[in-house]
Amino acid sequence: MKKLALMALVATMSVQALATKVGVVNTQELFYKYSKTKAMDENIRKQTSALDNTLKQKQVELQKMELELKAKGAKVTDKEKKAFEDKIKLLEKFVKDSQIKLNKERAARMAEIEKVMQNAIDKVAKSEKADYVLEAGAVKFGGVDITSKVLAEMEKSK
């Protein structure tokens, strides 16, 4: 009797294992093909370019100030030296603050994209009745590739 119950349990587990459906998704492909990623990259590129232009202008101002100070030679006052050093410190702070701001903005936008991606994966997995969804690189064989369906879902979510 115990053998029969054990065999029934094993058979049930085997049937459940066969009924498992695994979805496979390539998240890197999703990220790079998603239109909002391209828009984010373009926006960050524009901001970086604008910051570069501002930085160049500030560097030119500093160079002019440095030339003026060198031209005065020994007649340079301590006040003028301090003003020059203060401008250098302000420029360094500007660069640091700008980098932090850009990094925060990029991280926030990437988090938004990742949220959209996760919601799309969940929705497609449910519609495809997938029991599990794995990263494409983790699966050597088998599974149903749902990457294109997830991308389409992500684009719809705009």
Short mmCIF file of N, CA and C in Angstrom, two decimals:
data_model
loop_
_atom_site.label_atom_id
_atom_site.label_comp_id
_atom_site.label_asym_id
_atom_site.label_seq_id
_atom_site.Cartn_x
_atom_site.Cartn_y
_atom_site.Cartn_z
N MET A 1 0.82 -1.19 0.00
CA MET A 1 0.00 0.00 0.00
C MET A 1 0.87 1.27 0.00
N LYS A 2 1.96 1.24 0.80
CA LYS A 2 2.85 2.39 0.85
C LYS A 2 3.54 2.58 -0.49
N LYS A 3 3.87 1.45 -1.15
CA LYS A 3 4.52 1.55 -2.45
C LYS A 3 3.60 2.20 -3.47
N LEU A 4 2.34 1.84 -3.41
CA LEU A 4 1.36 2.38 -4.33
C LEU A 4 1.19 3.89 -4.11
N ALA A 5 1.14 4.29 -2.86
CA ALA A 5 1.01 5.71 -2.53
C ALA A 5 2.25 6.48 -2.98
N LEU A 6 3.42 5.91 -2.78
CA LEU A 6 4.68 6.53 -3.19
C LEU A 6 4.74 6.68 -4.70
N MET A 7 4.32 5.64 -5.42
CA MET A 7 4.31 5.69 -6.88
C MET A 7 3.32 6.75 -7.39
N ALA A 8 2.19 6.86 -6.72
CA ALA A 8 1.20 7.87 -7.11
C ALA A 8 1.75 9.27 -6.88
N LEU A 9 2.48 9.45 -5.77
CA LEU A 9 3.08 10.75 -5.47
C LEU A 9 4.14 11.11 -6.51
N VAL A 10 4.98 10.15 -6.85
CA VAL A 10 6.02 10.38 -7.86
C VAL A 10 5.38 10.69 -9.21
N ALA A 11 4.36 10.00 -9.58
CA ALA A 11 3.68 10.23 -10.86
C ALA A 11 3.06 11.63 -10.88
N THR A 12 2.47 12.03 -9.77
CA THR A 12 1.87 13.36 -9.68
C THR A 12 2.93 14.44 -9.83
N MET A 13 4.07 14.24 -9.15
CA MET A 13 5.16 15.22 -9.24
C MET A 13 5.71 15.28 -10.66
N SER A 14 5.80 14.14 -11.33
CA SER A 14 6.30 14.11 -12.70
C SER A 14 5.37 14.86 -13.64
N VAL A 15 4.07 14.69 -13.47
CA VAL A 15 3.10 15.38 -14.30
C VAL A 15 3.19 16.89 -14.06
N GLN A 16 3.37 17.29 -12.79
CA GLN A 16 3.50 18.71 -12.48
C GLN A 16 4.77 19.28 -13.10
N ALA A 17 5.84 18.53 -13.07
CA ALA A 17 7.10 18.99 -13.64
C ALA A 17 6.97 19.18 -15.14
N LEU A 18 6.23 18.29 -15.79
CA LEU A 18 6.04 18.40 -17.24
C LEU A 18 5.15 19.58 -17.59
N ALA A 19 4.26 19.97 -16.68
CA ALA A 19 3.33 21.05 -16.95
C ALA A 19 3.95 22.43 -16.71
N THR A 20 5.13 22.48 -16.20
CA THR A 20 5.78 23.75 -15.92
C THR A 20 6.19 24.43 -17.23
N LYS A 21 5.83 25.70 -17.34
CA LYS A 21 6.18 26.46 -18.53
C LYS A 21 7.17 27.54 -18.11
N VAL A 22 8.29 27.60 -18.81
CA VAL A 22 9.34 28.55 -18.49
C VAL A 22 9.44 29.58 -19.60
N GLY A 23 9.32 30.85 -19.21
CA GLY A 23 9.51 31.94 -20.16
C GLY A 23 10.95 32.41 -20.06
N VAL A 24 11.49 32.84 -21.17
CA VAL A 24 12.87 33.32 -21.22
C VAL A 24 12.84 34.74 -21.78
N VAL A 25 13.56 35.65 -21.11
CA VAL A 25 13.57 37.04 -21.56
C VAL A 25 15.00 37.59 -21.51
N ASN A 26 15.35 38.36 -22.52
CA ASN A 26 16.66 38.99 -22.59
C ASN A 26 16.49 40.45 -22.15
N THR A 27 16.79 40.72 -20.88
CA THR A 27 16.55 42.06 -20.33
C THR A 27 17.49 43.10 -20.93
N GLN A 28 18.70 42.71 -21.30
CA GLN A 28 19.60 43.67 -21.95
C GLN A 28 19.03 44.14 -23.28
N GLU A 29 18.53 43.20 -24.04
CA GLU A 29 17.93 43.54 -25.33
C GLU A 29 16.73 44.46 -25.11
N LEU A 30 15.91 44.14 -24.11
CA LEU A 30 14.76 44.99 -23.81
C LEU A 30 15.19 46.41 -23.47
N PHE A 31 16.19 46.51 -22.63
CA PHE A 31 16.65 47.81 -22.19
C PHE A 31 17.14 48.65 -23.37
N TYR A 32 17.95 48.06 -24.24
CA TYR A 32 18.54 48.84 -25.33
C TYR A 32 17.60 49.08 -26.50
N LYS A 33 16.59 48.26 -26.66
CA LYS A 33 15.64 48.47 -27.75
C LYS A 33 14.45 49.34 -27.35
N TYR A 34 14.26 49.53 -26.07
CA TYR A 34 13.13 50.31 -25.57
C TYR A 34 13.31 51.78 -25.96
N SER A 35 12.28 52.38 -26.53
CA SER A 35 12.39 53.75 -27.02
C SER A 35 12.68 54.76 -25.92
N LYS A 36 12.18 54.54 -24.72
CA LYS A 36 12.44 55.50 -23.64
C LYS A 36 13.91 55.46 -23.21
N THR A 37 14.58 54.33 -23.40
CA THR A 37 16.01 54.26 -23.09
C THR A 37 16.76 55.17 -24.06
N LYS A 38 16.39 55.10 -25.31
CA LYS A 38 17.04 55.94 -26.32
C LYS A 38 16.78 57.42 -26.02
N ALA A 39 15.56 57.74 -25.62
CA ALA A 39 15.22 59.13 -25.29
C ALA A 39 16.01 59.59 -24.06
N MET A 40 16.14 58.70 -23.07
CA MET A 40 16.90 59.03 -21.87
C MET A 40 18.35 59.30 -22.22
N ASP A 41 18.94 58.44 -23.04
CA ASP A 41 20.33 58.62 -23.44
C ASP A 41 20.53 59.94 -24.18
N GLU A 42 19.60 60.29 -25.05
CA GLU A 42 19.69 61.53 -25.81
C GLU A 42 19.58 62.74 -24.87
N ASN A 43 18.68 62.67 -23.93
CA ASN A 43 18.49 63.75 -22.96
C ASN A 43 19.76 63.95 -22.13
N ILE A 44 20.31 62.86 -21.64
CA ILE A 44 21.54 62.93 -20.83
C ILE A 44 22.69 63.48 -21.67
N ARG A 45 22.76 63.06 -22.93
CA ARG A 45 23.81 63.55 -23.83
C ARG A 45 23.68 65.07 -24.02
N LYS A 46 22.45 65.58 -24.18
CA LYS A 46 22.24 67.02 -24.34
C LYS A 46 22.64 67.77 -23.08
N GLN A 47 22.26 67.23 -21.93
CA GLN A 47 22.62 67.88 -20.67
C GLN A 47 24.14 67.90 -20.48
N THR A 48 24.78 66.80 -20.82
CA THR A 48 26.24 66.71 -20.70
C THR A 48 26.90 67.73 -21.62
N SER A 49 26.39 67.86 -22.82
CA SER A 49 26.94 68.81 -23.78
C SER A 49 26.78 70.25 -23.27
N ALA A 50 25.62 70.57 -22.73
CA ALA A 50 25.40 71.91 -22.19
C ALA A 50 26.34 72.18 -21.02
N LEU A 51 26.51 71.18 -20.17
CA LEU A 51 27.43 71.34 -19.04
C LEU A 51 28.88 71.51 -19.52
N ASP A 52 29.25 70.76 -20.55
CA ASP A 52 30.60 70.90 -21.12
C ASP A 52 30.83 72.32 -21.63
N ASN A 53 29.82 72.88 -22.30
CA ASN A 53 29.94 74.25 -22.82
C ASN A 53 30.11 75.25 -21.67
N THR A 54 29.30 75.08 -20.63
CA THR A 54 29.41 75.96 -19.46
C THR A 54 30.79 75.82 -18.82
N LEU A 55 31.26 74.60 -18.71
CA LEU A 55 32.57 74.35 -18.12
C LEU A 55 33.67 75.01 -18.93
N LYS A 56 33.59 74.91 -20.24
CA LYS A 56 34.59 75.54 -21.11
C LYS A 56 34.61 77.06 -20.93
N GLN A 57 33.42 77.65 -20.83
CA GLN A 57 33.33 79.10 -20.62
C GLN A 57 34.00 79.50 -19.30
N LYS A 58 33.73 78.71 -18.26
CA LYS A 58 34.31 79.01 -16.95
C LYS A 58 35.83 78.82 -16.96
N GLN A 59 36.28 77.82 -17.71
CA GLN A 59 37.73 77.60 -17.82
C GLN A 59 38.40 78.76 -18.55
N VAL A 60 37.75 79.29 -19.58
CA VAL A 60 38.29 80.43 -20.32
C VAL A 60 38.39 81.64 -19.39
N GLU A 61 37.36 81.86 -18.57
CA GLU A 61 37.40 82.96 -17.61
C GLU A 61 38.59 82.80 -16.65
N LEU A 62 38.78 81.58 -16.19
CA LEU A 62 39.89 81.32 -15.28
C LEU A 62 41.24 81.56 -15.96
N GLN A 63 41.35 81.14 -17.20
CA GLN A 63 42.61 81.34 -17.93
C GLN A 63 42.91 82.83 -18.12
N LYS A 64 41.86 83.61 -18.43
CA LYS A 64 42.04 85.06 -18.57
C LYS A 64 42.50 85.66 -17.25
N MET A 65 41.86 85.24 -16.18
CA MET A 65 42.21 85.75 -14.86
C MET A 65 43.64 85.39 -14.50
N GLU A 66 44.03 84.17 -14.84
CA GLU A 66 45.40 83.71 -14.57
C GLU A 66 46.42 84.54 -15.35
N LEU A 67 46.12 84.81 -16.63
CA LEU A 67 47.01 85.63 -17.45
C LEU A 67 47.15 87.05 -16.89
N GLU A 68 46.03 87.61 -16.44
CA GLU A 68 46.06 88.94 -15.84
C GLU A 68 46.95 88.95 -14.59
N LEU A 69 46.81 87.89 -13.77
CA LEU A 69 47.61 87.81 -12.55
C LEU A 69 49.10 87.64 -12.88
N LYS A 70 49.40 86.84 -13.89
CA LYS A 70 50.80 86.64 -14.28
C LYS A 70 51.39 87.94 -14.83
N ALA A 71 50.54 88.70 -15.55
CA ALA A 71 51.01 89.97 -16.12
C ALA A 71 51.38 90.97 -15.02
N LYS A 72 50.67 90.92 -13.92
CA LYS A 72 50.97 91.83 -12.80
C LYS A 72 52.25 91.42 -12.08
N GLY A 73 52.57 90.14 -12.18
CA GLY A 73 53.80 89.65 -11.56
C GLY A 73 53.79 89.82 -10.05
N ALA A 74 54.78 90.52 -9.53
CA ALA A 74 54.94 90.69 -8.08
C ALA A 74 53.91 91.65 -7.50
N LYS A 75 53.20 92.38 -8.35
CA LYS A 75 52.21 93.37 -7.88
C LYS A 75 50.87 92.73 -7.50
N VAL A 76 50.75 91.42 -7.67
CA VAL A 76 49.50 90.71 -7.35
C VAL A 76 49.27 90.76 -5.84
N THR A 77 48.07 91.16 -5.49
CA THR A 77 47.73 91.24 -4.06
C THR A 77 47.24 89.89 -3.56
N ASP A 78 47.25 89.74 -2.25
CA ASP A 78 46.74 88.51 -1.64
C ASP A 78 45.24 88.36 -1.92
N LYS A 79 44.54 89.47 -1.97
CA LYS A 79 43.10 89.45 -2.25
C LYS A 79 42.84 88.89 -3.65
N GLU A 80 43.64 89.30 -4.62
CA GLU A 80 43.49 88.81 -6.00
C GLU A 80 43.82 87.31 -6.08
N LYS A 81 44.85 86.89 -5.38
CA LYS A 81 45.20 85.46 -5.35
C LYS A 81 44.06 84.64 -4.74
N LYS A 82 43.52 85.17 -3.65
CA LYS A 82 42.41 84.47 -2.96
C LYS A 82 41.21 84.39 -3.88
N ALA A 83 40.91 85.45 -4.60
CA ALA A 83 39.77 85.47 -5.53
C ALA A 83 39.95 84.41 -6.62
N PHE A 84 41.18 84.30 -7.11
CA PHE A 84 41.48 83.30 -8.15
C PHE A 84 41.30 81.88 -7.59
N GLU A 85 41.84 81.64 -6.41
CA GLU A 85 41.70 80.32 -5.77
C GLU A 85 40.23 79.99 -5.50
N ASP A 86 39.46 81.00 -5.08
CA ASP A 86 38.03 80.80 -4.84
C ASP A 86 37.29 80.42 -6.13
N LYS A 87 37.67 81.06 -7.23
CA LYS A 87 37.04 80.72 -8.52
C LYS A 87 37.36 79.28 -8.92
N ILE A 88 38.58 78.86 -8.66
CA ILE A 88 38.97 77.47 -8.97
C ILE A 88 38.14 76.51 -8.13
N LYS A 89 37.98 76.81 -6.85
CA LYS A 89 37.18 75.95 -5.97
C LYS A 89 35.72 75.91 -6.43
N LEU A 90 35.18 77.06 -6.84
CA LEU A 90 33.81 77.09 -7.34
C LEU A 90 33.66 76.24 -8.60
N LEU A 91 34.66 76.31 -9.47
CA LEU A 91 34.62 75.50 -10.69
C LEU A 91 34.65 74.00 -10.35
N GLU A 92 35.51 73.61 -9.42
CA GLU A 92 35.58 72.21 -9.00
C GLU A 92 34.26 71.76 -8.39
N LYS A 93 33.65 72.62 -7.58
CA LYS A 93 32.35 72.30 -6.97
C LYS A 93 31.27 72.16 -8.04
N PHE A 94 31.31 73.08 -9.01
CA PHE A 94 30.36 73.03 -10.11
C PHE A 94 30.45 71.69 -10.86
N VAL A 95 31.67 71.26 -11.16
CA VAL A 95 31.88 70.00 -11.88
C VAL A 95 31.35 68.83 -11.05
N LYS A 96 31.72 68.80 -9.78
CA LYS A 96 31.30 67.71 -8.90
C LYS A 96 29.77 67.67 -8.76
N ASP A 97 29.16 68.82 -8.49
CA ASP A 97 27.71 68.88 -8.33
C ASP A 97 26.98 68.49 -9.62
N SER A 98 27.52 68.90 -10.75
CA SER A 98 26.91 68.56 -12.04
C SER A 98 26.96 67.06 -12.29
N GLN A 99 28.08 66.44 -11.97
CA GLN A 99 28.20 64.99 -12.15
C GLN A 99 27.23 64.25 -11.25
N ILE A 100 27.12 64.70 -10.01
CA ILE A 100 26.19 64.06 -9.07
C ILE A 100 24.75 64.20 -9.58
N LYS A 101 24.40 65.39 -10.04
CA LYS A 101 23.05 65.63 -10.55
C LYS A 101 22.74 64.73 -11.75
N LEU A 102 23.68 64.65 -12.69
CA LEU A 102 23.47 63.79 -13.86
C LEU A 102 23.35 62.32 -13.47
N ASN A 103 24.19 61.88 -12.55
CA ASN A 103 24.14 60.48 -12.11
C ASN A 103 22.82 60.16 -11.42
N LYS A 104 22.33 61.08 -10.60
CA LYS A 104 21.04 60.87 -9.92
C LYS A 104 19.90 60.81 -10.93
N GLU A 105 19.93 61.71 -11.89
CA GLU A 105 18.88 61.73 -12.90
C GLU A 105 18.90 60.44 -13.72
N ARG A 106 20.08 60.02 -14.11
CA ARG A 106 20.20 58.78 -14.89
C ARG A 106 19.70 57.58 -14.08
N ALA A 107 20.07 57.52 -12.82
CA ALA A 107 19.63 56.41 -11.96
C ALA A 107 18.11 56.41 -11.80
N ALA A 108 17.52 57.59 -11.63
CA ALA A 108 16.07 57.69 -11.48
C ALA A 108 15.36 57.23 -12.75
N ARG A 109 15.87 57.64 -13.89
CA ARG A 109 15.25 57.24 -15.17
C ARG A 109 15.42 55.74 -15.42
N MET A 110 16.57 55.22 -15.06
CA MET A 110 16.79 53.77 -15.24
C MET A 110 15.85 52.99 -14.32
N ALA A 111 15.62 53.48 -13.12
CA ALA A 111 14.70 52.82 -12.20
C ALA A 111 13.28 52.80 -12.79
N GLU A 112 12.89 53.90 -13.42
CA GLU A 112 11.58 53.95 -14.09
C GLU A 112 11.49 52.90 -15.19
N ILE A 113 12.54 52.82 -15.99
CA ILE A 113 12.56 51.86 -17.10
C ILE A 113 12.52 50.43 -16.56
N GLU A 114 13.28 50.17 -15.51
CA GLU A 114 13.28 48.83 -14.92
C GLU A 114 11.90 48.47 -14.37
N LYS A 115 11.19 49.45 -13.81
CA LYS A 115 9.84 49.20 -13.29
C LYS A 115 8.88 48.86 -14.44
N VAL A 116 8.98 49.63 -15.52
CA VAL A 116 8.14 49.36 -16.69
C VAL A 116 8.45 47.97 -17.23
N MET A 117 9.74 47.63 -17.27
CA MET A 117 10.16 46.32 -17.78
C MET A 117 9.60 45.20 -16.90
N GLN A 118 9.70 45.36 -15.60
CA GLN A 118 9.21 44.32 -14.68
C GLN A 118 7.70 44.14 -14.81
N ASN A 119 6.97 45.26 -14.91
CA ASN A 119 5.52 45.17 -15.07
C ASN A 119 5.15 44.47 -16.38
N ALA A 120 5.89 44.77 -17.44
CA ALA A 120 5.62 44.15 -18.74
C ALA A 120 5.94 42.65 -18.68
N ILE A 121 7.04 42.29 -18.03
CA ILE A 121 7.38 40.86 -17.88
C ILE A 121 6.29 40.14 -17.12
N ASP A 122 5.83 40.73 -16.03
CA ASP A 122 4.76 40.12 -15.23
C ASP A 122 3.50 39.92 -16.07
N LYS A 123 3.13 40.95 -16.83
CA LYS A 123 1.90 40.89 -17.63
C LYS A 123 2.01 39.82 -18.72
N VAL A 124 3.14 39.79 -19.42
CA VAL A 124 3.32 38.80 -20.48
C VAL A 124 3.41 37.39 -19.89
N ALA A 125 4.08 37.24 -18.78
CA ALA A 125 4.20 35.92 -18.14
C ALA A 125 2.82 35.39 -17.77
N LYS A 126 1.96 36.26 -17.26
CA LYS A 126 0.59 35.83 -16.91
C LYS A 126 -0.19 35.47 -18.16
N SER A 127 -0.08 36.29 -19.20
CA SER A 127 -0.85 36.01 -20.43
C SER A 127 -0.34 34.75 -21.12
N GLU A 128 0.95 34.46 -21.00
CA GLU A 128 1.52 33.26 -21.60
C GLU A 128 1.42 32.05 -20.68
N LYS A 129 0.91 32.28 -19.47
CA LYS A 129 0.78 31.24 -18.46
C LYS A 129 2.13 30.59 -18.13
N ALA A 130 3.14 31.44 -18.04
CA ALA A 130 4.47 30.95 -17.69
C ALA A 130 4.58 30.83 -16.17
N ASP A 131 5.06 29.67 -15.72
CA ASP A 131 5.23 29.46 -14.29
C ASP A 131 6.48 30.19 -13.79
N TYR A 132 7.49 30.28 -14.64
CA TYR A 132 8.75 30.93 -14.30
C TYR A 132 9.21 31.76 -15.49
N VAL A 133 9.91 32.85 -15.19
CA VAL A 133 10.55 33.63 -16.24
C VAL A 133 12.01 33.78 -15.82
N LEU A 134 12.90 33.36 -16.70
CA LEU A 134 14.33 33.41 -16.42
C LEU A 134 15.04 34.31 -17.42
N GLU A 135 16.19 34.83 -17.01
CA GLU A 135 17.03 35.61 -17.90
C GLU A 135 17.55 34.69 -19.01
N ALA A 136 17.54 35.16 -20.23
CA ALA A 136 17.94 34.34 -21.38
C ALA A 136 19.34 33.75 -21.21
N GLY A 137 20.26 34.49 -20.65
CA GLY A 137 21.62 34.00 -20.48
C GLY A 137 21.73 32.85 -19.50
N ALA A 138 20.72 32.69 -18.64
CA ALA A 138 20.76 31.63 -17.62
C ALA A 138 20.23 30.30 -18.16
N VAL A 139 19.60 30.33 -19.34
CA VAL A 139 18.99 29.13 -19.90
C VAL A 139 19.79 28.67 -21.11
N LYS A 140 20.31 27.45 -21.03
CA LYS A 140 21.08 26.92 -22.16
C LYS A 140 20.19 26.23 -23.19
N PHE A 141 19.09 25.68 -22.70
CA PHE A 141 18.20 24.94 -23.59
C PHE A 141 16.78 25.03 -23.06
N GLY A 142 15.84 25.20 -23.97
CA GLY A 142 14.43 25.17 -23.60
C GLY A 142 13.89 26.54 -23.25
N GLY A 143 12.65 26.54 -22.83
CA GLY A 143 11.97 27.78 -22.49
C GLY A 143 11.38 28.45 -23.72
N VAL A 144 10.44 29.34 -23.47
CA VAL A 144 9.77 30.08 -24.54
C VAL A 144 10.27 31.52 -24.47
N ASP A 145 10.87 31.99 -25.56
CA ASP A 145 11.40 33.36 -25.58
C ASP A 145 10.23 34.35 -25.69
N ILE A 146 10.08 35.17 -24.66
CA ILE A 146 9.00 36.16 -24.64
C ILE A 146 9.53 37.59 -24.76
N THR A 147 10.79 37.74 -25.12
CA THR A 147 11.43 39.06 -25.18
C THR A 147 10.66 40.02 -26.09
N SER A 148 10.32 39.61 -27.29
CA SER A 148 9.64 40.52 -28.22
C SER A 148 8.26 40.92 -27.71
N LYS A 149 7.57 39.99 -27.06
CA LYS A 149 6.25 40.32 -26.50
C LYS A 149 6.38 41.29 -25.34
N VAL A 150 7.41 41.12 -24.54
CA VAL A 150 7.64 42.03 -23.41
C VAL A 150 7.97 43.43 -23.94
N LEU A 151 8.80 43.52 -24.98
CA LEU A 151 9.15 44.81 -25.56
C LEU A 151 7.90 45.50 -26.11
N ALA A 152 7.06 44.75 -26.79
CA ALA A 152 5.82 45.33 -27.31
C ALA A 152 4.95 45.85 -26.16
N GLU A 153 4.88 45.11 -25.08
CA GLU A 153 4.12 45.53 -23.90
C GLU A 153 4.71 46.79 -23.28
N MET A 154 6.04 46.85 -23.24
CA MET A 154 6.71 48.03 -22.69
C MET A 154 6.38 49.26 -23.54
N GLU A 155 6.41 49.11 -24.85
CA GLU A 155 6.13 50.24 -25.75
C GLU A 155 4.67 50.68 -25.61
N LYS A 156 3.77 49.74 -25.34
CA LYS A 156 2.36 50.09 -25.14
C LYS A 156 2.15 50.90 -23.86
N SER A 157 3.01 50.68 -22.88
CA SER A 157 2.81 51.29 -21.56
C SER A 157 3.14 52.78 -21.51
N LYS A 158 3.58 53.35 -22.62
CA LYS A 158 3.91 54.79 -22.65
C LYS A 158 2.67 55.53 -22.30
#
